[in-house]
Amino acid sequence: MSVALVLAAVLAIGAIVAVALPFIREPEVPDEQDRLAGVDPAQRRRLQLLEERDRALAALSELELDHRTGKVSDEDYSAQVGPLRARAAAALRALDSAAEAPAPSEPGEPDDAVLQAVRVPTGSISAD
Amino acid sequence: MAELGRGALVIALGLELWAVGAGGYAAWRGRRRLAASAQNALYAALGAIVVAALVLEAAMLRRDFSFTYVAEHTSRKLTDGYAAAAFWSGQEGSLLLWLLILSLFSAGVLALTRRPARTLLPWVVPILGVVGTFFAFLLVFVTSPFDTQPPPADGAGLNPSLQNPYMLAHPPLLYLGYVGLTIPFAFAMGALLARRTDELWIVATRRWTLLAWTFLGVGQLLGSHWAYVEIGWGGYYAWDPVENAALMPWLAATAFLHSVMIQEKRGMLKVWNVLLVIGAFLLSLFGTFLTRSGVLNSVHSFSFSSVGPWILGFIAFVTAASLVILFSRLDLLRSRTRLESVVSREATFLYNNLLLVALCLTILWGVIYPIVSEAVRGETVTVGSPYYNFFLRVFGLPLLLLMGIGPLVAWRRASLRSLGRTFAWPAAAAVATGVALLFLGAGSSTPGLIGYTFSAFVLASIVLEFGRGTSARHATAHESWPRAFTSLIGRNRRRYGGYVVHAAIVLLAVGIVGSSAYDTKSTATLRPGQSMGVGGYTLTAGRPRYTTVPNIVEGRTPILVRRGSDALGTLNPGQNYYKAEDQTSREVAIRSDYLTGEDLFLNAVINKDGSVHLEASVKPLVNLIWLSGLVFIFGSVIAMWPDAREQRRLATRYAEQPAYARA
């Protein structure tokens, strides 16, 4: 047998060991401990709200910078800052209430009612 | 050692298949240990592929001509540097490089995102495995770099055009770009399969996408410089299908990098972003198909290239599978937000996207039309530079203008009064530049004049953005001006890194416009002592001389360069004859004036009677094109540089996900 074949065999054994490693380390695991933890509906909803909060805070920050650099006039700033602050505050409130509320029964989509609560309708920003 | 290389590739194929099969089953059925095993398979595949690559590289350096691939691409006279680079000079080596880089990216992204993206990775692993399986399959069953033969006395050598220092960097950089686009694709598909339509896949792949895009951009620019200094036709981009093959995924990725910001800031364009990621990945596969199938020489070259139909089949499979996955998740991707105003930052991003995609599609049509025409009607059709240049002006000039408009417009909506105030200075700078250029005679080219005027507008808007931002920071944070400037960039790296990249694109545009719209050319046959003039230079030919270095006979004609009464030195254009390869290459001579950015470009053919046929051109501002590469890298690094504050915020956001460990 050539050196190349021996090295290939060693490589193959190494590959098998790498693939089998999780089963070698934990040979016998009860079924419930061998399950991949997914993101449950409550965590999914919380993630959605966290993103909503970050978006609202980032929008406020952008508005401040745009105002300071002259891209947004004082009038436009006054018209936009209130609703954005309200949206950020609503996002924070929704996060608090989501932490206390039970998880929705339907997995997958976030709770529309909660999302509605954190979102100021587009029209209201224009109207202010 | 060919057996070791072959064996390593077979092992890699087995591991990739395990990542697909076991990984897919583990993600579907929620099996923790099996998912970890599939991840380990991708790490182990990297090890096996590194071994295969080392075997081939060692054979290249030893000139082991029992390897058919080595005999076809190296020779004993080839220097070690080029023998090492010959690894990726042919089909089999290039595909092995593809697989090696894919494995590096896969292992890297698994290691670096294992915490924030731990709930997504079980679905990402099988997608990465599918791509890896395909390329490993090609290398094991279709086109192996480890085929052997009775060793000939010497190899065929390397194509002279490839014997250039750029050969060491250009192909690997392009492949880093092509292959890197697999990562956002795999995460996007993984997120859809996992029904995760939050931003995790975007956050996890943001820097990987930017990295791949940067590599692709720099790789193309290096290729352009290589063509400029080596090929000898005096240009840097010929709209060659191979060049277009790299440009198309770069354009699609550019569109994605802009539109993804709208998703992050407004929660919009989720479907569009996934489509762009799919498109960029498919275009990178299409680029591989174009360069590796042999279809560019003739559509009938499928008989000569065994991989063409396989890659085409894989593209069809990826297209169908990814669209099925996307449409099956459309209900999760609907946006609840809408565009508030057509005059807003997000609207300019949208226009930018439409123009980029339109440019990409017109280039794609220009590339595939001749192939389809020859395949269907048997007619050879060429889509030349006029077609591409027309659409570059139609879509490229508005894109250039948008780069200046975008930063000046506020998010959400902007009033006319604000726009008037923010646009005043950049518009004044643009008009002043345009008028000044008209007086200086730049009106000879209307697209050139428009390009320069738009470039002035963009540069002014970028300078204004930095100036106003620094001023605002100085006023509110009470920082010194230098401190305000650095903290402004440090706190908004993506934004200001992006502006630096925009400045690089402006330099590129100015260089392209200057060197193509305002260049001067002249051709003459000169005997020793005779002179010709071009663009204010006087060129006097000397007597040709020949020198021999290992494997190469170098023929050069000294050309004395003068401007007015000033002697500027001697340039030595000519030809090289490569003995082992029995081929001749042109060796251009270039005099760069770094103060003005202008090049004097000489291309000479030495005749048997001692005269020289000299093609001379003067290319204004061409050096800005190469300078733009450095600025581009600088801007990309700023945009990619980790921001500790942002990382803390994201870490908090995703910290509550269940661990990818025991439940």
mmCIF file of C-alpha atoms in Angstrom, chain A residues 45 48-49 52 83 86-91 93-95 97 109-124, chain B residues 334-338:
data_model
loop_
_atom_site.group_PDB
_atom_site.id
_atom_site.type_symbol
_atom_site.label_atom_id
_atom_site.label_comp_id
_atom_site.label_asym_id
_atom_site.label_seq_id
_atom_site.Cartn_x
_atom_site.Cartn_y
_atom_site.Cartn_z
ATOM 1 C CA ARG A 45 -42.781 37.943 18.649
ATOM 2 C CA GLN A 48 -40.031 41.220 15.988
ATOM 3 C CA LEU A 49 -40.648 43.797 18.694
ATOM 4 C CA GLU A 52 -39.292 47.341 15.755
ATOM 5 C CA PRO A 83 -44.793 60.439 16.058
ATOM 6 C CA ALA A 86 -44.403 57.908 20.247
ATOM 7 C CA ARG A 87 -43.534 54.924 18.100
ATOM 8 C CA ALA A 88 -40.306 54.273 20.033
ATOM 9 C CA ALA A 89 -42.152 54.565 23.339
ATOM 10 C CA ALA A 90 -44.893 52.255 22.093
ATOM 11 C CA ALA A 91 -42.269 49.748 21.011
ATOM 12 C CA ARG A 93 -44.152 49.432 26.104
ATOM 13 C CA ALA A 94 -45.045 46.579 23.777
ATOM 14 C CA LEU A 95 -41.808 44.835 24.676
ATOM 15 C CA SER A 97 -46.154 43.851 27.884
ATOM 16 C CA GLU A 109 -46.400 35.181 12.504
ATOM 17 C CA PRO A 110 -45.995 37.810 15.207
ATOM 18 C CA ASP A 111 -49.064 39.024 16.939
ATOM 19 C CA ASP A 112 -50.687 41.595 14.637
ATOM 20 C CA ALA A 113 -52.367 43.388 17.495
ATOM 21 C CA VAL A 114 -49.086 44.009 19.288
ATOM 22 C CA LEU A 115 -47.357 45.093 16.091
ATOM 23 C CA GLN A 116 -50.203 47.474 15.424
ATOM 24 C CA ALA A 117 -49.763 48.933 18.861
ATOM 25 C CA VAL A 118 -46.109 49.785 18.337
ATOM 26 C CA ARG A 119 -46.605 51.222 14.873
ATOM 27 C CA VAL A 120 -47.832 54.753 14.307
ATOM 28 C CA PRO A 121 -49.799 54.762 11.063
ATOM 29 C CA THR A 122 -47.998 56.384 8.144
ATOM 30 C CA GLY A 123 -50.768 58.865 7.612
ATOM 31 C CA SER A 124 -50.533 60.280 11.095
ATOM 32 C CA ARG B 334 -45.195 40.752 3.229
ATOM 33 C CA SER B 335 -44.300 44.205 4.413
ATOM 34 C CA ARG B 336 -46.550 46.251 6.650
ATOM 35 C CA THR B 337 -44.770 49.491 5.851
ATOM 36 C CA ARG B 338 -44.960 51.490 2.662
#
